[in-house]
Coordinates of C-alpha atoms in Angstrom, one line a residue:
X6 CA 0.0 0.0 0.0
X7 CA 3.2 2.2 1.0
X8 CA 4.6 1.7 -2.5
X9 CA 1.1 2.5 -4.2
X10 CA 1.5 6.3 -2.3
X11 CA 4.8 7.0 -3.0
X12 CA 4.1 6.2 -6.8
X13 CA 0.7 8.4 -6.6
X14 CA 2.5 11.1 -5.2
X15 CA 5.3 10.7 -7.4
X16 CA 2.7 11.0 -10.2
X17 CA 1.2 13.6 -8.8
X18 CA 4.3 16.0 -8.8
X19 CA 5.2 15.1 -12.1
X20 CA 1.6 16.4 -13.6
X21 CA 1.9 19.1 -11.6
X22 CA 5.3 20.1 -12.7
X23 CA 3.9 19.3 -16.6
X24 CA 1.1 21.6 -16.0
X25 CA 3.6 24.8 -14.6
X26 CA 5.6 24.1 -18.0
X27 CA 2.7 23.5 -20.4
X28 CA 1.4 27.3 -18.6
X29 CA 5.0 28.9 -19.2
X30 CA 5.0 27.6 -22.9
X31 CA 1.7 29.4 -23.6
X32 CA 2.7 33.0 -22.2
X33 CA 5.6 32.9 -24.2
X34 CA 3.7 31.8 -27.0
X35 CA 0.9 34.4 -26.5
X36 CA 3.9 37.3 -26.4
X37 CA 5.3 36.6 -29.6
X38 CA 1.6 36.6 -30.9
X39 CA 0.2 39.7 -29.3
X40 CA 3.0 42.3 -31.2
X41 CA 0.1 44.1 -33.3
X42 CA 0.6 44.1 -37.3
X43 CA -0.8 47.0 -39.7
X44 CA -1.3 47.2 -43.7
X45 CA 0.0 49.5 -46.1
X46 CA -2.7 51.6 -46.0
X47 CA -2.8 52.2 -42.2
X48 CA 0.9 53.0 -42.1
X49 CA 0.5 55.5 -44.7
X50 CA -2.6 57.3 -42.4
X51 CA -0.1 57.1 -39.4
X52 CA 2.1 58.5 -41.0
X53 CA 0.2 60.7 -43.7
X54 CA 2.8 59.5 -46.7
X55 CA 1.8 58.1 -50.4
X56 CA 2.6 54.8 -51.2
X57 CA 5.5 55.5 -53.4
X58 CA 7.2 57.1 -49.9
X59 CA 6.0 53.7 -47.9
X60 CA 7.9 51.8 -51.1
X61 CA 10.9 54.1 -50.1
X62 CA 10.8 53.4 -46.6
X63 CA 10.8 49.5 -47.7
X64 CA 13.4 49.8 -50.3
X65 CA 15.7 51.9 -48.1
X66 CA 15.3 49.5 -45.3
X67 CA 14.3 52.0 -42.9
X68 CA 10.9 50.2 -42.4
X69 CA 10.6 46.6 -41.7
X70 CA 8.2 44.6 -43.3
X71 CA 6.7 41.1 -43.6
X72 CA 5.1 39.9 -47.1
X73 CA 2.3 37.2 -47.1
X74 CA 0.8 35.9 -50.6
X75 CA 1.1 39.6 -51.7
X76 CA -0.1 41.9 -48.8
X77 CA 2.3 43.9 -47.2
X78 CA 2.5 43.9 -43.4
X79 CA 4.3 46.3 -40.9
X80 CA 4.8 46.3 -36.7
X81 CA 3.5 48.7 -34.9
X82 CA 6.3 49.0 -33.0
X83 CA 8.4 49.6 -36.3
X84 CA 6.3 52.7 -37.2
X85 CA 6.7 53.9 -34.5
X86 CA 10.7 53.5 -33.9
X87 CA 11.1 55.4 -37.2
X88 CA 8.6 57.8 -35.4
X89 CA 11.0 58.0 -33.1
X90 CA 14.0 57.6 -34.6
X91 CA 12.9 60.5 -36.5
X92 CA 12.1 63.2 -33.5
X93 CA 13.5 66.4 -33.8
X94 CA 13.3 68.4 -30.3
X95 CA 13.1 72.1 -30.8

């Protein structure tokens, strides 16, 4: 009966050490999915350019951008580096 505890607990530790894991896997999982992306034409609203200066930006390499079956995708967080990256304090 002794034996039959220890392997129940032993089981026991083991699922809950699976489930703490399984739980860590999925928030970093969820991080790398939760960066927001935008299209072409919301990029050029933010930052009220044409599409031949987004084509620039893409060209030049001064905006980052990910290409699925044709559409054009940017990060948030890239537009608004260059925002950044171009602020001029006066």
């Amino acid at each position: 009966m002794q034996e039959f505890l220890n392997i129940a607990s032993s089981i026991k530790h083991d699922i809950e050490a699976l489930s703490k894991s399984v739980a860590e896997m999925k928030k970093t999982h969820v991080q790398v999915l939760t960066e927001e992306w935008i299209n072409g034409d919301t990029v050029m609203s933010i930052l009220k350019i044409g599409i031949r200066k987004l084509q620039m930006h893409r060209d030049n390499g001064t905006l980052p951008f990910s290409k699925i079956d044709g559409l054009i995708y940017y990060r948030t967080s890239d537009v608004e580096a260059l925002l950044n990256k171009c602020y001029t304090k006066r």
